[in-house]
XYZ file of C-alpha atoms in Angstrom:
554
model
C 84.951 60.988 114.103
C 83.864 64.621 114.346
C 81.474 66.206 111.865
C 83.969 68.154 109.746
C 86.267 65.143 109.337
C 83.295 63.015 108.365
C 82.069 65.517 105.768
C 85.483 66.068 104.225
C 86.377 62.388 104.009
C 82.926 61.575 102.670
C 83.491 64.004 99.836
C 86.910 62.666 98.982
C 85.855 59.022 98.996
C 82.340 59.215 97.603
C 82.524 62.528 95.662
C 79.418 63.891 97.318
C 78.180 67.202 96.053
C 79.342 70.390 97.723
C 75.838 71.177 98.862
C 75.767 67.992 100.878
C 79.152 68.798 102.413
C 77.874 72.077 103.782
C 74.539 70.862 105.081
C 75.905 69.881 108.494
C 77.067 73.399 109.191
C 73.692 74.795 108.234
C 71.929 72.362 110.562
C 74.172 73.420 113.454
C 73.560 77.095 112.816
C 69.793 76.530 112.669
C 69.551 74.994 116.140
C 68.745 78.491 117.410
C 66.395 80.690 115.350
C 68.300 83.433 113.581
C 66.352 86.289 115.170
C 67.031 84.936 118.645
C 70.761 84.552 117.977
C 71.812 87.596 115.931
C 71.304 91.294 116.425
C 69.690 92.994 113.447
C 72.775 95.055 112.537
C 75.846 96.677 114.017
C 77.680 95.354 117.062
C 77.612 93.200 119.075
C 76.717 90.609 116.478
C 75.139 88.135 118.900
C 72.466 88.856 121.445
C 73.245 88.450 125.125
C 73.015 85.008 126.647
C 74.770 83.084 123.891
C 78.234 81.616 124.361
C 79.647 81.602 120.836
C 83.200 80.656 119.857
C 84.737 80.859 116.370
C 88.118 79.336 115.538
C 90.701 81.106 113.361
C 93.840 79.562 111.840
C 96.614 82.164 111.579
C 100.368 82.632 111.615
C 102.001 84.835 114.225
C 102.928 88.209 112.769
C 106.111 90.082 113.776
C 105.659 91.668 117.193
C 102.893 89.216 118.125
C 103.518 86.341 120.525
C 99.856 85.371 120.851
C 96.382 86.385 119.710
C 94.787 85.106 122.922
C 92.598 87.785 124.472
C 94.385 87.456 127.816
C 97.584 88.602 126.088
C 96.561 90.578 123.020
C 94.423 93.695 123.644
C 93.103 93.746 120.079
C 91.517 90.334 120.516
C 90.003 91.466 123.794
C 88.581 94.521 122.042
C 87.186 92.470 119.175
C 85.568 89.902 121.459
C 83.881 92.583 123.546
C 82.676 94.493 120.497
C 81.537 91.491 118.454
C 80.005 89.384 121.216
C 81.814 86.127 120.518
C 85.014 84.415 121.585
C 87.903 84.281 119.123
C 89.754 80.984 119.446
C 93.052 81.007 117.525
C 94.990 78.079 116.153
C 98.405 79.727 116.023
C 101.557 78.798 114.162
C 104.776 80.539 113.277
C 104.673 82.620 110.142
C 107.364 80.428 108.575
C 105.419 77.213 109.215
C 101.902 78.404 108.522
C 101.651 77.205 104.909
C 102.901 73.733 105.716
C 100.639 73.413 108.752
C 97.723 74.758 106.757
C 98.239 72.042 104.140
C 98.482 69.350 106.823
C 95.336 70.655 108.492
C 93.374 70.701 105.252
C 94.565 67.241 104.240
C 93.560 65.866 107.628
C 90.099 67.398 107.329
C 90.035 68.823 110.859
C 90.229 72.455 109.788
C 89.279 75.687 111.506
C 86.216 77.845 110.892
C 88.211 80.687 109.340
C 91.539 80.753 107.493
C 93.605 83.934 107.835
C 96.746 85.167 106.097
C 97.496 82.104 103.971
C 97.559 84.259 100.811
C 95.820 81.557 98.822
C 96.405 81.185 95.108
C 93.599 80.976 92.568
C 94.202 77.245 92.214
C 93.937 76.706 95.984
C 90.730 78.707 96.149
C 89.301 76.763 93.222
C 90.321 73.427 94.765
C 88.759 74.058 98.167
C 85.856 76.007 96.708
C 84.877 73.242 94.294
C 85.061 70.714 97.129
C 82.714 72.871 99.163
C 85.298 73.365 101.920
C 85.657 77.114 101.278
C 82.194 78.635 101.082
C 81.157 81.378 98.613
C 81.150 84.827 100.173
C 79.524 87.131 97.618
C 75.949 86.756 98.939
C 77.073 87.056 102.567
C 78.903 90.260 101.681
C 75.939 91.680 99.802
C 73.575 90.982 102.696
C 75.725 91.654 105.762
C 78.835 93.693 104.845
C 78.083 97.142 103.410
C 81.654 98.377 103.907
C 83.176 95.416 102.073
C 80.582 95.667 99.302
C 81.309 99.366 98.802
C 85.063 98.718 98.574
C 84.631 95.882 96.068
C 82.293 98.043 93.981
C 84.895 100.829 94.007
C 87.665 98.385 93.033
C 86.238 96.122 90.318
C 89.762 95.010 89.359
C 90.059 93.400 92.804
C 86.575 91.902 92.750
C 87.098 90.474 89.255
C 90.541 89.105 90.126
C 89.249 86.967 92.987
C 85.878 86.002 91.518
C 86.581 82.600 89.999
C 85.231 81.231 86.730
C 82.370 79.542 88.601
C 81.160 83.013 89.608
C 82.023 82.661 93.297
C 84.228 84.640 95.637
C 85.952 82.227 98.031
C 88.187 84.789 99.671
C 87.860 88.189 101.232
C 90.808 90.177 99.872
C 92.987 92.606 101.744
C 92.907 95.792 99.699
C 95.017 98.904 99.715
C 98.597 99.718 100.558
C 100.744 102.817 100.706
C 100.359 105.100 97.709
C 103.966 104.591 96.704
C 103.699 100.788 96.655
C 102.090 100.741 93.214
C 105.200 102.369 91.744
C 107.954 101.027 93.964
C 110.612 100.597 91.259
C 112.462 103.881 91.729
C 115.863 105.031 90.633
C 117.755 106.782 93.427
C 120.273 109.307 92.077
C 123.020 111.062 94.047
C 121.985 114.743 93.931
C 125.104 115.810 95.826
C 127.239 114.415 93.011
C 125.115 116.260 90.450
C 125.736 119.483 92.331
C 129.452 118.749 92.703
C 129.750 118.436 88.914
C 127.222 121.196 88.045
C 124.952 118.704 86.303
C 121.190 118.873 85.757
C 118.808 116.100 86.752
C 118.610 113.811 83.694
C 115.251 113.366 81.988
C 116.182 110.975 79.172
C 118.131 107.743 78.914
C 120.842 109.574 76.973
C 121.183 112.269 79.631
C 121.272 109.555 82.284
C 124.128 107.871 80.422
C 126.043 111.164 80.328
C 125.493 111.761 84.060
C 126.765 108.288 84.955
C 129.787 108.829 82.714
C 130.552 112.079 84.520
C 130.219 110.283 87.869
C 132.784 107.756 86.688
C 135.325 110.127 85.169
C 135.173 113.358 87.176
C 135.734 112.336 90.813
C 132.100 112.969 91.671
C 132.568 112.456 95.423
C 135.487 114.887 95.482
C 137.869 112.728 97.517
C 140.727 112.979 95.041
C 140.309 109.407 93.815
C 138.623 109.328 90.382
C 138.339 105.551 90.424
C 136.331 104.734 93.558
C 132.911 105.811 92.290
C 130.339 103.179 91.285
C 128.011 105.021 88.877
C 125.133 102.500 88.847
C 124.693 99.416 91.007
C 121.947 97.134 92.194
C 121.136 93.533 93.031
C 119.301 91.579 90.361
C 118.588 88.448 92.370
C 117.631 89.716 95.851
C 116.401 92.900 97.448
C 113.336 95.110 97.436
C 113.127 96.170 93.775
C 116.916 96.477 93.568
C 117.060 95.163 89.992
C 117.499 98.178 87.642
C 116.113 96.326 84.612
C 112.386 97.069 85.143
C 112.978 100.807 85.714
C 115.253 101.284 82.695
C 113.264 98.973 80.406
C 110.218 101.196 80.850
C 111.956 103.914 78.883
C 111.751 101.567 75.891
C 108.516 99.612 76.440
C 105.856 99.853 79.124
C 105.963 96.583 81.039
C 105.904 95.176 84.539
C 107.552 92.271 86.296
C 104.371 91.938 88.369
C 102.558 90.769 85.214
C 105.457 88.545 84.196
C 106.290 91.031 81.411
C 103.066 89.987 79.694
C 101.243 92.840 77.974
C 97.845 93.089 76.301
C 97.689 94.823 72.908
C 94.819 96.895 71.543
C 93.218 93.760 70.089
C 93.215 91.879 73.387
C 96.159 89.677 72.470
C 98.728 88.640 75.055
C 102.373 89.164 74.138
C 105.713 88.845 75.899
C 107.579 92.148 76.233
C 110.947 90.411 76.309
C 110.569 89.252 72.699
C 109.830 92.684 71.216
C 112.126 94.939 69.190
C 111.784 97.503 71.968
C 113.250 95.049 74.466
C 116.102 94.383 72.093
C 116.870 98.133 71.987
C 116.751 98.254 75.765
C 119.343 95.483 75.983
C 121.560 97.446 73.624
C 121.337 100.404 75.997
C 122.249 98.221 78.957
C 125.243 96.916 77.015
C 126.359 100.504 76.398
C 126.226 101.177 80.128
C 128.224 98.058 80.860
C 130.789 98.613 78.107
C 131.420 102.166 79.325
C 132.061 100.908 82.851
C 128.945 102.580 84.241
C 127.115 99.436 85.338
C 128.513 97.608 88.347
C 129.670 94.190 87.035
C 128.693 92.629 90.369
C 125.067 93.571 89.780
C 124.270 90.105 88.386
C 125.374 88.226 91.482
C 125.583 90.470 94.514
C 123.044 90.243 97.319
C 120.944 92.935 98.894
C 123.336 92.960 101.873
C 126.291 93.609 99.589
C 124.403 96.471 97.952
C 123.683 97.896 101.395
C 127.407 97.842 102.174
C 128.145 99.800 98.996
C 125.543 102.431 99.814
C 126.660 102.638 103.457
C 130.389 102.719 102.741
C 131.943 103.939 106.046
C 134.800 105.887 104.437
C 132.615 108.013 102.180
C 129.951 107.916 99.512
C 130.847 105.806 96.481
C 127.398 105.054 94.985
C 125.942 107.207 92.225
C 122.625 105.499 91.546
C 120.634 102.367 92.298
C 117.047 101.188 92.157
C 114.902 100.188 95.114
C 111.557 100.503 96.818
C 113.083 102.965 99.274
C 116.440 104.332 100.356
C 116.533 101.512 102.889
C 117.843 99.199 100.149
C 121.200 100.962 100.172
C 121.414 102.795 103.502
C 119.726 103.106 106.872
C 116.795 105.530 106.869
C 118.098 107.053 110.123
C 121.349 107.987 108.357
C 120.023 111.319 107.114
C 123.468 112.554 106.057
C 123.603 109.806 103.433
C 120.131 109.134 102.124
C 119.031 112.765 101.913
C 121.728 113.242 99.261
C 119.706 110.991 96.945
C 116.602 111.914 94.967
C 113.977 109.647 93.471
C 114.683 110.129 89.772
C 111.447 110.432 87.756
C 110.917 107.913 84.947
C 113.264 108.568 82.033
C 112.232 109.142 78.440
C 113.701 106.674 75.958
C 114.933 107.259 72.408
C 111.448 106.699 70.928
C 109.686 108.981 73.400
C 108.504 106.249 75.779
C 108.341 107.285 79.440
C 106.691 104.759 81.711
C 106.796 103.761 85.363
C 106.759 100.139 86.461
C 103.243 99.515 87.705
C 102.381 96.979 90.371
C 98.578 97.188 90.498
C 96.880 96.395 93.769
C 94.704 93.395 92.957
C 94.301 92.599 96.639
C 95.514 89.530 98.500
C 93.567 86.403 99.411
C 93.803 86.638 103.185
C 90.483 85.362 104.566
C 88.360 82.334 103.727
C 85.495 80.735 105.634
C 85.197 76.954 105.711
C 82.087 74.789 105.807
C 83.022 73.951 109.407
C 81.906 77.422 110.444
C 78.439 77.519 111.988
C 78.349 81.341 111.989
C 79.549 82.669 108.596
C 77.311 85.715 108.974
C 79.166 86.655 112.156
C 82.547 86.283 110.469
C 81.531 88.545 107.588
C 80.089 91.159 109.940
C 83.324 91.063 111.969
C 85.389 91.403 108.781
C 83.218 94.325 107.703
C 84.486 96.198 110.770
C 88.072 95.737 109.545
C 87.111 97.628 106.393
C 86.433 100.732 108.481
C 89.055 103.212 109.620
C 88.517 102.289 113.260
C 88.840 98.573 112.554
C 91.984 99.008 110.494
C 93.663 101.148 113.168
C 92.862 98.583 115.838
C 94.142 95.674 113.750
C 97.319 97.360 112.557
C 98.318 99.453 115.573
C 96.105 98.542 118.517
C 94.499 100.934 120.989
C 95.052 104.667 120.640
C 97.557 105.854 123.221
C 99.383 102.523 123.507
C 102.761 104.010 122.625
C 102.472 102.944 119.001
C 99.747 105.324 117.868
C 97.766 108.243 119.244
C 95.448 110.946 117.991
C 97.319 113.824 116.361
C 97.479 117.012 118.372
C 95.879 120.176 117.137
C 98.110 121.846 114.588
C 100.033 118.698 113.645
C 100.183 118.246 109.886
C 100.536 115.345 107.481
C 103.060 115.002 104.649
C 101.169 117.413 102.361
C 100.658 120.044 105.032
C 97.068 119.239 105.955
C 95.765 118.406 109.451
C 96.747 114.869 110.431
C 94.511 112.350 112.210
C 97.095 110.179 113.963
C 100.701 110.123 115.058
C 102.695 106.908 114.646
C 105.664 106.033 116.821
C 108.519 103.580 116.232
C 107.569 100.217 117.648
C 110.469 98.014 116.615
C 110.579 96.227 119.968
C 106.881 96.384 120.775
C 105.165 93.103 121.636
C 101.469 92.253 121.592
C 100.168 95.778 121.137
C 98.234 94.884 118.007
C 97.497 92.131 115.494
C 99.972 93.703 113.090
C 97.266 93.523 110.441
C 96.088 89.921 110.116
C 93.342 88.899 107.739
C 91.499 91.228 105.399
C 91.049 94.968 105.668
C 91.067 98.128 103.579
C 93.493 101.003 103.319
C 91.794 103.803 101.362
C 93.608 106.061 98.903
C 94.198 108.768 101.522
C 95.728 106.366 104.066
C 99.196 107.947 103.835
C 97.670 111.305 104.733
C 96.231 110.138 108.055
C 99.552 110.489 109.867
C 101.727 113.340 111.061
C 104.863 114.148 109.122
C 108.308 114.414 110.665
C 109.293 117.923 111.828
C 111.904 118.163 109.069
C 110.190 117.275 105.767
C 113.542 116.677 104.045
C 114.203 113.845 106.479
C 110.776 112.222 106.115
C 111.176 109.273 103.778
C 107.402 108.745 103.716
C 106.993 112.234 102.271
C 109.726 111.603 99.700
C 108.099 108.346 98.613
C 104.614 109.864 98.500
C 105.669 112.975 96.581
C 107.671 111.028 94.009
C 104.794 108.609 93.495
C 102.079 111.234 93.114
C 104.062 113.811 91.171
C 106.403 111.739 89.007
C 105.630 108.034 88.833
C 101.849 107.524 88.955
C 101.248 109.987 86.078
C 103.446 107.719 83.922
C 101.985 104.291 84.670
C 100.484 102.253 81.828
C 96.758 101.613 81.762
C 95.898 98.592 83.855
C 94.100 97.114 80.835
C 97.445 96.826 79.008
C 98.959 94.553 81.665
C 98.187 90.869 82.099
C 95.856 90.506 85.111
C 96.092 87.777 87.729
C 94.128 84.912 86.205
C 92.790 81.555 87.257
C 94.323 78.499 85.586
C 93.113 74.943 85.337
C 95.338 72.189 86.715
C 96.661 71.352 83.250
C 97.224 75.019 82.441
C 99.075 75.555 85.703
C 101.365 72.651 84.889
C 102.248 74.168 81.510
C 102.849 77.607 83.041
C 105.107 76.309 85.806
C 107.097 73.937 83.621
C 107.570 76.436 80.805
C 108.424 79.381 83.027
C 111.127 77.424 84.816
C 112.947 76.675 81.568
C 112.294 80.049 79.977
C 113.408 82.127 82.944
C 116.636 80.219 83.432
C 117.479 80.748 79.790
C 116.377 84.403 79.725
C 118.426 85.274 82.805
C 121.511 83.671 81.319
C 121.205 85.269 77.881
C 120.244 88.676 79.283
C 123.500 88.761 81.242
C 125.399 87.642 78.134
C 123.808 90.357 75.997
C 124.479 93.071 78.570
C 128.091 92.083 79.188
C 128.833 91.534 75.499
C 129.583 87.827 75.766
C 126.862 87.485 73.126
C 126.353 90.043 70.378
C 122.756 91.243 70.520
C 122.245 91.647 66.774
C 123.710 88.265 65.951
C 122.237 86.475 68.958
C 118.682 87.856 68.859
C 117.244 85.353 66.307
C 118.763 82.469 68.265
C 117.284 83.911 71.464
C 113.776 83.962 69.992
C 114.215 80.496 68.533
C 115.339 79.038 71.860
C 112.356 80.582 73.662
C 110.061 78.876 71.189
C 111.874 75.590 71.710
C 111.398 76.030 75.455
C 107.626 76.244 74.984
C 106.950 79.969 74.790
C 104.089 79.575 72.318
C 102.335 77.003 74.510
C 102.864 79.353 77.443
C 101.341 82.301 75.573
C 98.419 80.164 74.392
C 97.617 79.223 77.979
C 97.898 82.836 79.077
C 95.616 83.930 76.235
C 93.020 81.306 77.154
C 93.111 82.363 80.805
C 92.864 86.035 79.849
C 89.901 85.444 77.529
C 88.175 83.484 80.287
C 88.899 86.302 82.749
C 87.418 88.911 80.415
C 84.317 86.785 79.836
C 83.417 86.606 83.545
């Protein structure tokens, strides 16, 4: 039996302490004195004359057939720069979670785990067993770039630091600027112009605009009955459910926090049980009763929504929500999507104007196991991915490979400043990059690194960036008012899962009934609250409160 199997099985059968589990790895690493093995800093990590191999478990990303250095130029670059061989245990992206679980259960696991997107409970499980090693001291000693990013983003550091004080994952941090506010309403500006209407700024003005779309032949084809004022897809699609966008005109809330808010006294409450939510449902019922809300919105798929937005005989869609115009039309179809604007957040009847916020808490995409004899090397390698050069290599590959190149003099980014790089479509590209595996860092100015399209009106990245910076981000709620991602005990997790399953099924059903008028909101609201309590809402909130208090006490 090999060493890592022996250590893992010994722990499971004899409950040995985690320190004992890791001692074998330390002994292996100490066969060669540290100063003879490692360079003092920078790259390569290992001194010449040492044949070092580190194994990584990872799923194949789109556009990647293999991470082997003989096929993938990024791996070849990393091996040459770092001074060690990268040995990959590869699996399909679809199978990676299942194979990861099998691997961990069997005890014959790799040195490094990439892109599993571990949950807090998984990190706690493997961390407490000593299988995932703590990373905070390694980062502090060997990874200045990672340390600086974590210091600049305490919400990420705190999210992934467990209650035992340890960090068992290296999070991927940073995304496109617009991703934090990706619940947008797309409104047909051409129809506004056809009917001489102004861009609505309130929920009441929005209602009036949709009513005009319905009644005044907004598309001008002579048929006043073929317009769909407001559509969407509540069950599938990239933010195609209009509820979060419209609800934020009544109460600031986010689906990313499970509609759990934190009040000024640090108490957790459920937005969907508030009077403000009740008023929002009344507004949705008004839309439905007036024939402004597509009745298929409750059941149609993202593909059906795309067919509505891409109607071949002419435009019939007035408004819909989505992360981008790609939810309802092809981004290359400029004649269609450029007729739509990203409508800024609307003001509700009580003066609330809020954008749905999806804070970037990072993603658990790298963990080091106690099988790894060279954790310092892994952290120093990962530190490179937190640099601009490392990120470009991981995401795009080598400059000049047909996917990315240095911007030419005079080429500008989406805000008219000099760009650093030019990206090219790479839909059919294979094995040019890693397509961003593991952990890395996209800084706040990431979107401004790249050249804009020649015609700014046809650059969806510019549209998304401008709407985010100018209209949506100024309206987001404070992050302290939204429930953070918390660690739960096994018993707490069981309560959360069991209660949410029952609650959500009931809420979805009754929400549709309130909106369509099957149930009267005024008469049905007390029953709604009572049924939530019967389905365990108070136990659910108590668990959330306990987890939140524990999170704040770290």
